[in-house]
PDB file of C-alpha atoms in Angstrom:
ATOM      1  CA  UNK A 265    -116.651  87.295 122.971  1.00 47.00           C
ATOM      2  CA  UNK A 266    -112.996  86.259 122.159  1.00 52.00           C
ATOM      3  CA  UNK A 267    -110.106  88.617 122.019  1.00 53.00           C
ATOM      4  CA  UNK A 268    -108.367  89.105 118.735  1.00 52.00           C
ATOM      5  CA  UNK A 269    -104.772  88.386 119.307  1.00 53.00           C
ATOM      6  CA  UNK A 270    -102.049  90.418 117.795  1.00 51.00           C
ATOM      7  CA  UNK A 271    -100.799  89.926 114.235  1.00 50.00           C
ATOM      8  CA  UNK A 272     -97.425  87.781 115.588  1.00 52.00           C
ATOM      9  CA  UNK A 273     -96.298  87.721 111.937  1.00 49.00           C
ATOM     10  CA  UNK A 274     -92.597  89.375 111.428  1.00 49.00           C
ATOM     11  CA  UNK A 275     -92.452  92.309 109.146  1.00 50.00           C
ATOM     12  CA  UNK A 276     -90.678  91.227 105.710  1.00 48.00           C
ATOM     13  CA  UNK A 277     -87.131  90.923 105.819  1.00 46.00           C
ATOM     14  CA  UNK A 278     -86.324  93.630 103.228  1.00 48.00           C
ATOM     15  CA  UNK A 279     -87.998  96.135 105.501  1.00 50.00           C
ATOM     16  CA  UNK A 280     -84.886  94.958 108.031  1.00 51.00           C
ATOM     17  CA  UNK A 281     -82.493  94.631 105.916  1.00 49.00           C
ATOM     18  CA  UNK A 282     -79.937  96.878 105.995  1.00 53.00           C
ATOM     19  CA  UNK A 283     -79.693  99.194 102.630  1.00 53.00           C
ATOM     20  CA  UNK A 284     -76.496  98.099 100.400  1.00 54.00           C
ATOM     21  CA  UNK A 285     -73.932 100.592  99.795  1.00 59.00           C
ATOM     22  CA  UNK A 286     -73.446 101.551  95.913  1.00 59.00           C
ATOM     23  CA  UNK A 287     -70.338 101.287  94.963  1.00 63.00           C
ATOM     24  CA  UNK A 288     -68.429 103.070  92.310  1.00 69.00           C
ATOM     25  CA  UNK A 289     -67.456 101.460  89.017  1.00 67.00           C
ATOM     26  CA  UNK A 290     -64.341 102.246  89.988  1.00 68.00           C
ATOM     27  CA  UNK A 291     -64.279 101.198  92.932  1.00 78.00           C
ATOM     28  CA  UNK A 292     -64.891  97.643  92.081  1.00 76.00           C
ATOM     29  CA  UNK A 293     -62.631  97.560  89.113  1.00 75.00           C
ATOM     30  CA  UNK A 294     -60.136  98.636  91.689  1.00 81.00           C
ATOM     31  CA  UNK A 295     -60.792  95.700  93.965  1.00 83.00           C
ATOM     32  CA  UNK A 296     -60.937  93.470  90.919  1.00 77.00           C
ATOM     33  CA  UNK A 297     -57.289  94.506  89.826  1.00 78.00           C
ATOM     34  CA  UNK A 298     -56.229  94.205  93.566  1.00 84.00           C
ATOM     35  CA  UNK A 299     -57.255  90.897  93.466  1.00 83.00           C
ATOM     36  CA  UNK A 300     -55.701  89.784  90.451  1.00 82.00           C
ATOM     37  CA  UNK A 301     -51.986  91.338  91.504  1.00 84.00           C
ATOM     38  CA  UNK A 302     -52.868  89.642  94.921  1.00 84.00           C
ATOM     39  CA  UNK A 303     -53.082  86.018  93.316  1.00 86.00           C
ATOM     40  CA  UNK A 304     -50.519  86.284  90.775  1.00 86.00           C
ATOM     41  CA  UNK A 305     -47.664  83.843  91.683  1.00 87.00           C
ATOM     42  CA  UNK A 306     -45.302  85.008  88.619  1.00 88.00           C
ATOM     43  CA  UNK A 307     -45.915  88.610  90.472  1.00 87.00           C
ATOM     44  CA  UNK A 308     -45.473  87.371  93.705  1.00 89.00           C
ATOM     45  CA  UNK A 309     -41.823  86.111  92.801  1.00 91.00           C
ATOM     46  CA  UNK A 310     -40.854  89.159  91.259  1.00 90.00           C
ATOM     47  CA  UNK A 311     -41.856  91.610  93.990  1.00 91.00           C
ATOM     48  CA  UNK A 312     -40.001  89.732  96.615  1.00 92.00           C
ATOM     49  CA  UNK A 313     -37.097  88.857  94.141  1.00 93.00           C
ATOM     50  CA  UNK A 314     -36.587  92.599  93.567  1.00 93.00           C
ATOM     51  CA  UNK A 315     -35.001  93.487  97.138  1.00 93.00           C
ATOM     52  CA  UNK A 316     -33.347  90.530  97.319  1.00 94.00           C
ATOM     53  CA  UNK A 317     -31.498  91.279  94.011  1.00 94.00           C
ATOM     54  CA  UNK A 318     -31.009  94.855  95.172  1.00 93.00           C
ATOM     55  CA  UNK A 319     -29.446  93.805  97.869  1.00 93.00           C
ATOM     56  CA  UNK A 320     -27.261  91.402  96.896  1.00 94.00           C
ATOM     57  CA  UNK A 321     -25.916  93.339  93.948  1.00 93.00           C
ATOM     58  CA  UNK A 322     -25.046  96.324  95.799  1.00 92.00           C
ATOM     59  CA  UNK A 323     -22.853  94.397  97.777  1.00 91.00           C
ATOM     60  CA  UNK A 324     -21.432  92.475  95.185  1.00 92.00           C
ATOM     61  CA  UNK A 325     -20.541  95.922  93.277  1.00 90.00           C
ATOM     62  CA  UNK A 326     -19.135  97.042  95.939  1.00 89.00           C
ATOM     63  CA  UNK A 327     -16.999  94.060  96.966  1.00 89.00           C
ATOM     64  CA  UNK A 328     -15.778  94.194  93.168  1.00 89.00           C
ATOM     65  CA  UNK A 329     -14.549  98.198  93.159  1.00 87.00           C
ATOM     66  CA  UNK A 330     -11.089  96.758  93.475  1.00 86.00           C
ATOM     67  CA  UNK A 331     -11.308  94.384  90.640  1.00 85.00           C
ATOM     68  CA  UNK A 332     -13.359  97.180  88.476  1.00 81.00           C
ATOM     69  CA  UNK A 333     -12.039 100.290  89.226  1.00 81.00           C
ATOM     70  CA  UNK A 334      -8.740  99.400  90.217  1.00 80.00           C
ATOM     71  CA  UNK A 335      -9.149 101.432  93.194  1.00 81.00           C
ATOM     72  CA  UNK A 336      -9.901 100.514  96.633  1.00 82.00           C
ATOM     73  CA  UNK A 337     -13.387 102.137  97.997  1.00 82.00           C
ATOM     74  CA  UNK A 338     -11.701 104.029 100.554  1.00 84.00           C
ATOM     75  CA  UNK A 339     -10.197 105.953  97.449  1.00 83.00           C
ATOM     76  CA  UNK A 340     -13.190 106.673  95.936  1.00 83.00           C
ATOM     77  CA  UNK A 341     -14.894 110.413  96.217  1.00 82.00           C
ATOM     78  CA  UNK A 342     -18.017 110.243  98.459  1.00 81.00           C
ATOM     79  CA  UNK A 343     -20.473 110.692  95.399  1.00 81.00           C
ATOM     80  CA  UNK A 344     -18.683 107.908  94.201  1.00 83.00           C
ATOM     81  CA  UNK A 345     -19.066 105.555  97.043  1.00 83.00           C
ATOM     82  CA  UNK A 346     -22.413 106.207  97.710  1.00 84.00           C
ATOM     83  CA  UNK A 347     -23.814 105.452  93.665  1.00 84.00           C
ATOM     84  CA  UNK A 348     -21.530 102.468  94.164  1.00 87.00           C
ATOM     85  CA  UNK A 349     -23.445 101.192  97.148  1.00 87.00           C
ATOM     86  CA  UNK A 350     -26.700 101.469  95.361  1.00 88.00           C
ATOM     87  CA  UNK A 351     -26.403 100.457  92.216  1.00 88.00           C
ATOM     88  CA  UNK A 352     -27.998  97.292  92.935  1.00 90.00           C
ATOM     89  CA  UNK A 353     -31.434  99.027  92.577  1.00 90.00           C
ATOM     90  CA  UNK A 354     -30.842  99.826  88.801  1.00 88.00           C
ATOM     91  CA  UNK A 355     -31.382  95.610  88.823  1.00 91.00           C
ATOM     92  CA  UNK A 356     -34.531  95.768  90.923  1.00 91.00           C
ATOM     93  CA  UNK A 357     -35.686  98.779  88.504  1.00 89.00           C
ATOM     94  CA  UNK A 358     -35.096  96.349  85.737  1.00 90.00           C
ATOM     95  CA  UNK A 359     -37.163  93.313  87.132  1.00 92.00           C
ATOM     96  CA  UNK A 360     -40.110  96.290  88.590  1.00 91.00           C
ATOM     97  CA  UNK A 361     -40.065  97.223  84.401  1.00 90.00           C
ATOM     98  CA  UNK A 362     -40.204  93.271  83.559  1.00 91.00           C
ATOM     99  CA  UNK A 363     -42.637  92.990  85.937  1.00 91.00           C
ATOM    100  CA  UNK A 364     -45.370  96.252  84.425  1.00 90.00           C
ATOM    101  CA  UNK A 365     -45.091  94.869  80.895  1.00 90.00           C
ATOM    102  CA  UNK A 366     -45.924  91.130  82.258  1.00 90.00           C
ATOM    103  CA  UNK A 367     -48.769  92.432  84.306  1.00 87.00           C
ATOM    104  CA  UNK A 368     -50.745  93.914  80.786  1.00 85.00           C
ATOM    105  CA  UNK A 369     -49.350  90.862  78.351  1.00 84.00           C
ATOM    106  CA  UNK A 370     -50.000  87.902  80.287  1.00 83.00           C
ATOM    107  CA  UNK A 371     -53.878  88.906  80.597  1.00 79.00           C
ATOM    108  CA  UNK A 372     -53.235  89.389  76.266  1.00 75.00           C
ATOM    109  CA  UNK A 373     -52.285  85.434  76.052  1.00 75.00           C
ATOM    110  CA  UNK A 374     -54.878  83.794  78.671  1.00 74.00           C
ATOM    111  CA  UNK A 375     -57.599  86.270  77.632  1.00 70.00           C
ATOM    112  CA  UNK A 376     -58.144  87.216  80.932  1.00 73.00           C
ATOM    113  CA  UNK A 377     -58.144  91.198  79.134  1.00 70.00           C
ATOM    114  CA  UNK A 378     -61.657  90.459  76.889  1.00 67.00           C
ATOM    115  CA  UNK A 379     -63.105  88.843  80.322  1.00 69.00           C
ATOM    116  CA  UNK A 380     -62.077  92.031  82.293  1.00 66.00           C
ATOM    117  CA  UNK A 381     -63.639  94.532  79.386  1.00 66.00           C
ATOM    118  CA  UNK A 382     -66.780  92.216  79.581  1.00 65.00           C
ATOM    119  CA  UNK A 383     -67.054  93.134  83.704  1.00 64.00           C
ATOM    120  CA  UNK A 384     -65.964  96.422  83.013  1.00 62.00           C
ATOM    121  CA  UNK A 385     -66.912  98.473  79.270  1.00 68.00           C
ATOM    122  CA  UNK A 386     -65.258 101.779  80.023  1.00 75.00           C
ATOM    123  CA  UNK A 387     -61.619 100.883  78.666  1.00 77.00           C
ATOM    124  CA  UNK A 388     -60.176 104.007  80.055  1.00 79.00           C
ATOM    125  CA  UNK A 389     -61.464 103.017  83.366  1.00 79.00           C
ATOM    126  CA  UNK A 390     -60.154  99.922  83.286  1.00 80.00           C
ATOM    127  CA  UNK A 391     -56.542 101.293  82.594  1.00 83.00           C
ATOM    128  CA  UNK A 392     -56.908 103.671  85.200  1.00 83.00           C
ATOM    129  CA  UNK A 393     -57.795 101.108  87.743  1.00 83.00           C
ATOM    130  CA  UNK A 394     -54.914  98.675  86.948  1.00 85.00           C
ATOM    131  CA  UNK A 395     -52.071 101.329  86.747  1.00 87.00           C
ATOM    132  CA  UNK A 396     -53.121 102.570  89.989  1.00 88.00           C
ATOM    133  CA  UNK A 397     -52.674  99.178  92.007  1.00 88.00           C
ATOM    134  CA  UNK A 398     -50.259  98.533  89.857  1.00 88.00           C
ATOM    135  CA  UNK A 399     -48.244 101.758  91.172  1.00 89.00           C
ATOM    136  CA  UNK A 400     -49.179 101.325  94.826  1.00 90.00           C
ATOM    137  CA  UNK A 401     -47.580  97.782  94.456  1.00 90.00           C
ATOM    138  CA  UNK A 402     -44.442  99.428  92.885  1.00 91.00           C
ATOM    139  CA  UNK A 403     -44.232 102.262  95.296  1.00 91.00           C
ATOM    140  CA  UNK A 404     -43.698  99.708  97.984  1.00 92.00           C
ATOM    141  CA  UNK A 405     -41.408  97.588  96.240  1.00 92.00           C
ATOM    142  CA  UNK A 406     -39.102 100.302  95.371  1.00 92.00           C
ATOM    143  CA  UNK A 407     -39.255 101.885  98.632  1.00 92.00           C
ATOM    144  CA  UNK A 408     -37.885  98.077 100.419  1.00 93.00           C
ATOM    145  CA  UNK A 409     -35.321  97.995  97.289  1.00 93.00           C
ATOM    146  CA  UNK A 410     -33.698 101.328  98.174  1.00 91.00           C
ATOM    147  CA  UNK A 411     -33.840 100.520 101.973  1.00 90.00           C
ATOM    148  CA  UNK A 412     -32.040  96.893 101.262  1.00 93.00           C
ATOM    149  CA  UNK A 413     -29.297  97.819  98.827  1.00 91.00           C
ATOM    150  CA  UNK A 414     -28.556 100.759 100.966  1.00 90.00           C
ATOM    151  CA  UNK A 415     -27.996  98.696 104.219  1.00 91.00           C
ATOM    152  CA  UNK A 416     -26.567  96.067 102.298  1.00 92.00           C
ATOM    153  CA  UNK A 417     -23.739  98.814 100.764  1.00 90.00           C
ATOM    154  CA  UNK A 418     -23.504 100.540 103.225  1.00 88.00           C
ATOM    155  CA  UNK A 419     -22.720  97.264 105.303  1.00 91.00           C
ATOM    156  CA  UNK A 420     -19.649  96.273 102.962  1.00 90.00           C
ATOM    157  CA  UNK A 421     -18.245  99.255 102.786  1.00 88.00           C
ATOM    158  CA  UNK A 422     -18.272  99.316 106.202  1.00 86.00           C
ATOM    159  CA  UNK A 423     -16.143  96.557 106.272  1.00 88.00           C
ATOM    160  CA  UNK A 424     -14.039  97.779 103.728  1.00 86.00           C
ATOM    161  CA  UNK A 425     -12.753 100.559 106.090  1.00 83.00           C
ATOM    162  CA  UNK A 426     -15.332 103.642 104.505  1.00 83.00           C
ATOM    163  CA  UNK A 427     -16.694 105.962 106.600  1.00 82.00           C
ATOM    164  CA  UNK A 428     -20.198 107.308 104.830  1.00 78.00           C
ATOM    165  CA  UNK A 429     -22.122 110.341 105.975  1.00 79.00           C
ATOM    166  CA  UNK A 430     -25.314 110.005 107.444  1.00 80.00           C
ATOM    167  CA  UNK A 431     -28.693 108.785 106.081  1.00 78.00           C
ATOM    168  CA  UNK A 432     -29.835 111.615 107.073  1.00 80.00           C
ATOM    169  CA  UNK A 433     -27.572 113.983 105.123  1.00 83.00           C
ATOM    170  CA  UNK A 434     -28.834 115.957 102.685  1.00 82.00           C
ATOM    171  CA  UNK A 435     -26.790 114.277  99.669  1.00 80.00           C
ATOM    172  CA  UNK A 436     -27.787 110.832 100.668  1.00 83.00           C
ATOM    173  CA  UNK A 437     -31.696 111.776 100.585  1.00 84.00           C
ATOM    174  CA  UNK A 438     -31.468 113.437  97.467  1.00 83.00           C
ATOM    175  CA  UNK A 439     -29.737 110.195  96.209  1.00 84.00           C
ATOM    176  CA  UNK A 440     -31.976 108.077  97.782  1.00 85.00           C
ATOM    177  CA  UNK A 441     -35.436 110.519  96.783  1.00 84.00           C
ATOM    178  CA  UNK A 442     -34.624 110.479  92.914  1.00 83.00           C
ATOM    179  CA  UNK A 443     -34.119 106.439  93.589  1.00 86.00           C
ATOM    180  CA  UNK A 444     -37.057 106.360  94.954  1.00 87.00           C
ATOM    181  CA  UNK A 445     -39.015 107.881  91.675  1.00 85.00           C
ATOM    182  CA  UNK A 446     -36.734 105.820  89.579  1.00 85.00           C
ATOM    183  CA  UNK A 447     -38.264 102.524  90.022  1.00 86.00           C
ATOM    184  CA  UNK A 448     -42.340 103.540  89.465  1.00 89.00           C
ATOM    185  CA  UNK A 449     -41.194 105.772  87.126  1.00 88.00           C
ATOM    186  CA  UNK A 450     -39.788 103.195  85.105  1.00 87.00           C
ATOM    187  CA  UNK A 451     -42.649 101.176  85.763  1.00 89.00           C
ATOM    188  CA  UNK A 452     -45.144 103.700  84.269  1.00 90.00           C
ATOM    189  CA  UNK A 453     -43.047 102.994  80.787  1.00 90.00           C
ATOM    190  CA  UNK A 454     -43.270  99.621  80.721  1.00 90.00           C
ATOM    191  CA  UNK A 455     -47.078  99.657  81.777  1.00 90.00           C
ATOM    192  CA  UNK A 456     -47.806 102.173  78.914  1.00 90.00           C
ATOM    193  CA  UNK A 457     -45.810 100.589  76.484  1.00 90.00           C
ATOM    194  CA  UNK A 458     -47.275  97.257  76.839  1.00 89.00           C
ATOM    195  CA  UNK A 459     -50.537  98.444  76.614  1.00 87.00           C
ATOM    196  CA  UNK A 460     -49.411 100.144  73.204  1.00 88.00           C
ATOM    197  CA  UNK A 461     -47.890  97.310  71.804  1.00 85.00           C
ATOM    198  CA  UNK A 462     -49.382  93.690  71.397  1.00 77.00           C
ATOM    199  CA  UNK A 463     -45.801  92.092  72.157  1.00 80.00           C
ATOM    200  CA  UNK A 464     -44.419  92.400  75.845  1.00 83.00           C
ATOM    201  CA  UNK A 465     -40.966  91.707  73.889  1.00 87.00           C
ATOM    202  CA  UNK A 466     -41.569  94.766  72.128  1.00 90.00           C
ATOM    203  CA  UNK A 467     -42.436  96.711  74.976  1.00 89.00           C
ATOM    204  CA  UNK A 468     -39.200  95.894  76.613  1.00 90.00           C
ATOM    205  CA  UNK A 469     -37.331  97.284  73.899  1.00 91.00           C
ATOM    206  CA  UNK A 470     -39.209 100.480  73.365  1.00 91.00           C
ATOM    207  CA  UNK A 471     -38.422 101.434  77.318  1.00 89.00           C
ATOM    208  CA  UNK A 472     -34.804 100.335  76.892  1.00 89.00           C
ATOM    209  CA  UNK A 473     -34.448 102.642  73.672  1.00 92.00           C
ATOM    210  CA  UNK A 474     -35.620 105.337  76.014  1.00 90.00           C
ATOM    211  CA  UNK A 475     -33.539 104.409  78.267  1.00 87.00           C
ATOM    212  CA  UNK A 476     -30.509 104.148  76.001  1.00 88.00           C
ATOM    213  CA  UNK A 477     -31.223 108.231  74.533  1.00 89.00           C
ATOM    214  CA  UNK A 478     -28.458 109.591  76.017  1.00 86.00           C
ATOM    215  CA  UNK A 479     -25.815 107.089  74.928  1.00 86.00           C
ATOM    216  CA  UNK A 480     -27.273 107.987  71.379  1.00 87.00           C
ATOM    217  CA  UNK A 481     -27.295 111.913  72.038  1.00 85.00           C
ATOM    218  CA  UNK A 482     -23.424 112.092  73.437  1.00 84.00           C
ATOM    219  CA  UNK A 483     -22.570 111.371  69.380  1.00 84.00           C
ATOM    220  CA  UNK A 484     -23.994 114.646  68.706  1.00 83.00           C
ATOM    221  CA  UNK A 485     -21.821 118.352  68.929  1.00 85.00           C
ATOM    222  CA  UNK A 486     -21.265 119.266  72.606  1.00 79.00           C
ATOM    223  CA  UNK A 487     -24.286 122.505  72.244  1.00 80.00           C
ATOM    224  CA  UNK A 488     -26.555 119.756  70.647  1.00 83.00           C
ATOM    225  CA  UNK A 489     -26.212 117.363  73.233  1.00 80.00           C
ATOM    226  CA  UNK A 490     -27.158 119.569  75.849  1.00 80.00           C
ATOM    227  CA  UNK A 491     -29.687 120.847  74.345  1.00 80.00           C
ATOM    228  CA  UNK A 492     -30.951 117.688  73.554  1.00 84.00           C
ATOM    229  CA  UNK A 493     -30.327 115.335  77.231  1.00 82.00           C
ATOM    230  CA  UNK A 494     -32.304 118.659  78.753  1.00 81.00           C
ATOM    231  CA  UNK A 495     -35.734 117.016  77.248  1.00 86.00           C
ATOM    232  CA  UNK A 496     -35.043 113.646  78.248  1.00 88.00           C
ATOM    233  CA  UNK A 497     -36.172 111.282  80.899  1.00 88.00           C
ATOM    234  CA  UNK A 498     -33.298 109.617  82.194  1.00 87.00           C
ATOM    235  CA  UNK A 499     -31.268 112.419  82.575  1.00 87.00           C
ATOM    236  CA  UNK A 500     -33.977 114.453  84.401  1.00 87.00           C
ATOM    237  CA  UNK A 501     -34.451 110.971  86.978  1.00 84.00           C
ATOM    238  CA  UNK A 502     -30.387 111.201  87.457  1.00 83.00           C
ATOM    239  CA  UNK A 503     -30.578 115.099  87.507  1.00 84.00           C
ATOM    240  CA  UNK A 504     -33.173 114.503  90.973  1.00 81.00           C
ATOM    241  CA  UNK A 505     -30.913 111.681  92.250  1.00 78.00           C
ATOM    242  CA  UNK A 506     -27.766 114.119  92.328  1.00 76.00           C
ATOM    243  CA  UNK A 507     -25.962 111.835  90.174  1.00 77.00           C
ATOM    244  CA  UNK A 508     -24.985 114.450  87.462  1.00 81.00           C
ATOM    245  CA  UNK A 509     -23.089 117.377  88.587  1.00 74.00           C
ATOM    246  CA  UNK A 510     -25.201 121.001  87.956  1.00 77.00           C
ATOM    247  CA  UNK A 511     -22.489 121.953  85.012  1.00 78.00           C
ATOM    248  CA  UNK A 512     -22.614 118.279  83.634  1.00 78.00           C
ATOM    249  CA  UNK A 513     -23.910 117.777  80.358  1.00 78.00           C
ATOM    250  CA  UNK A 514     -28.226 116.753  80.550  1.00 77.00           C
ATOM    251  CA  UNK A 515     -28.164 118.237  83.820  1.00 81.00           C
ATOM    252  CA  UNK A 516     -31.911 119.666  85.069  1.00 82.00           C
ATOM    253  CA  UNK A 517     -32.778 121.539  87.581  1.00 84.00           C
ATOM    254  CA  UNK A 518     -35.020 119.465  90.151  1.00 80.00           C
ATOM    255  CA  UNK A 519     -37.972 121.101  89.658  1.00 83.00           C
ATOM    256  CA  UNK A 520     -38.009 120.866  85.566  1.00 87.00           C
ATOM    257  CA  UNK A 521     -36.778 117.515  86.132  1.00 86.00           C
ATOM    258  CA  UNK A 522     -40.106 116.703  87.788  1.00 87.00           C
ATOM    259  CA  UNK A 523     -41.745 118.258  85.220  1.00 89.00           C
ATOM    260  CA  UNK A 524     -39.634 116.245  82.644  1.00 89.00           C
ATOM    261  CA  UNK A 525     -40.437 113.199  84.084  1.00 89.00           C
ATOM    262  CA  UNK A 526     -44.302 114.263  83.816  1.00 90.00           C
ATOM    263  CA  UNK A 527     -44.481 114.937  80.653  1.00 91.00           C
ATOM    264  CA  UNK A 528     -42.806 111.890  79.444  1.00 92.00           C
ATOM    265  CA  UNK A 529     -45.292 109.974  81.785  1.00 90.00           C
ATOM    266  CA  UNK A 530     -48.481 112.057  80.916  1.00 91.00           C
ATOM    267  CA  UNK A 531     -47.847 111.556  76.862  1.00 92.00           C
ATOM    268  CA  UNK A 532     -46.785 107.412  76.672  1.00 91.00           C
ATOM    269  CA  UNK A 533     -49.735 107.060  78.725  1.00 89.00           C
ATOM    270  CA  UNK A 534     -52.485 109.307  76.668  1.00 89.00           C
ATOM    271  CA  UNK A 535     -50.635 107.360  73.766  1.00 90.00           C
ATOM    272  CA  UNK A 536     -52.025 103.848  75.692  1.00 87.00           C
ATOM    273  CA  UNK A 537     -55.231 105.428  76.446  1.00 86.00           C
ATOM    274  CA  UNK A 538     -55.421 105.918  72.692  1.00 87.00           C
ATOM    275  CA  UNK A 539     -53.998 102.848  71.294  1.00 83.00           C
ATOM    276  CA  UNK A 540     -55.942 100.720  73.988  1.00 81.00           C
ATOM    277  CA  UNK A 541     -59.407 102.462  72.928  1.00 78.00           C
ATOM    278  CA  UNK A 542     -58.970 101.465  69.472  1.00 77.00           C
ATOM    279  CA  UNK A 543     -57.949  97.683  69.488  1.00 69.00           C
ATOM    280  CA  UNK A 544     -59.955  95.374  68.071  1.00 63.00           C
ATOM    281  CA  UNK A 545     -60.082  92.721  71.142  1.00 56.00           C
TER     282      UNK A 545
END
């Protein structure tokens, strides 16, 4: 009588297969945005354009003291010749702001926006996603602006016969740690402002109106002025930077800077949040 032989058939594949790991909605609109910053060549240009510039202009502002100031750098107070050397990075702040508003309007013109709301509904989601690359990216930037305009003058004024304290001293890292928040910081308005408005040109010139407040609030009374520079943002980033003096007029103390800065940040961008969940797209 024959043997059977065993079944040599092999089980079905999906009892082998490995389960798939569920990932978040977040998580992939995270990895979509990642990819998009990745692969944009306008980006691209701008993030490695930004240290370059910062560089370069630091150096070239501090080469020019004598034709600006009238005053060779070696005469300069050390405050002095330490915002000189690094005043290339207000330029790199400048093309990190540029570079928020482009990252929300160009995806307005090539309609890349209504294809990303297709993939991903939740509009708040979406927004949280992209301003959190978009902030790592910035982080990063800023942080290799502020290294390469400080070598850079720090390198010229070297030359020029200055002797600066170390980077290690406590009045270069405060200069260099408000410098530091600066550049996202400034980011964040441009980001939430383009969102807000339909026209990157408009965006551009709501953040520089910030920006210009305190030109606008030294034409008020002494008492008003102060009273008014205390609420606003660019004082409060200068106030952490060291770059007004603690009996200066908008000066804040570091820790109500920070929270300053915060509440600026928290209300433009609950004012996107808003604005972006009621456009008709």
């Amino acid at each position: 009588m024959p043997t059977q032989q065993p079944s040599r058939v092999a089980p079905h594949a999906d009892t082998m297969a490995p389960p798939r790991r569920k990932t978040s909605p977040l998580s992939q609109t995270l990895k979509s945005e990642w990819v998009k910053i990745r692969t944009w060549r306008t980006g691209r240009g701008l993030m490695l354009a930004a240290p370059l510039v910062a560089g370069l202009a630091s150096a070239a502002f501090v080469a020019s003291v004598p034709l600006t100031m009238g005053r060779s750098p070696v005469d300069l107070t050390v405050r002095q010749q330490l915002e000189v050397s690094m005043m290339g990075v207000d330029i790199a702040n400048i093309i990190t702001m540029v570079l928020a508003i482009l990252f929300v309007s160009t995806e307005r013109v090539t309609n890349t926006l209504q294809l990303s709301l297709q993939l991903t509904p939740n509009r708040a989601r979406y927004l949280a996603a992209k301003l959190c690359v978009f902030l790592l990216v910035t982080v990063g930037v800023s942080l290799v602006s502020v290294c390469f305009a400080a070598l850079c003058g720090r390198w010229v004024l070297g030359m020029m016969g200055v002797e600066l304290p170390s980077l290690a001293s406590p009045e270069v890292l405060q200069l260099l740690g408000g410098l530091l928040v600066l550049g996202p910081a400034h980011a964040v308005l441009g980001f939430a402002c383009a969102v807000t408005f339909h026209s990157g040109l408009l965006a551009f010139l709501v953040v520089f109106f910030i920006m210009c407040l305190p030109s606008l609030a030294s034409l008020l009374p002494d008492d008003l002025e102060r009273g008014v520079s205390f609420l606003l943002f660019m004082p409060a980033i200068h106030s952490l930077a060291g770059t007004i003096a603690p009996d200066g007029i908008g000066y804040t103390p570091p820790a109500l800077a920070l929270g300053v800065i915060a509440v600026w940040v928290v209300v433009l961008c609950g004012i996107a949040v808003t604005s972006f969940q009621r456009q008709d797209l």
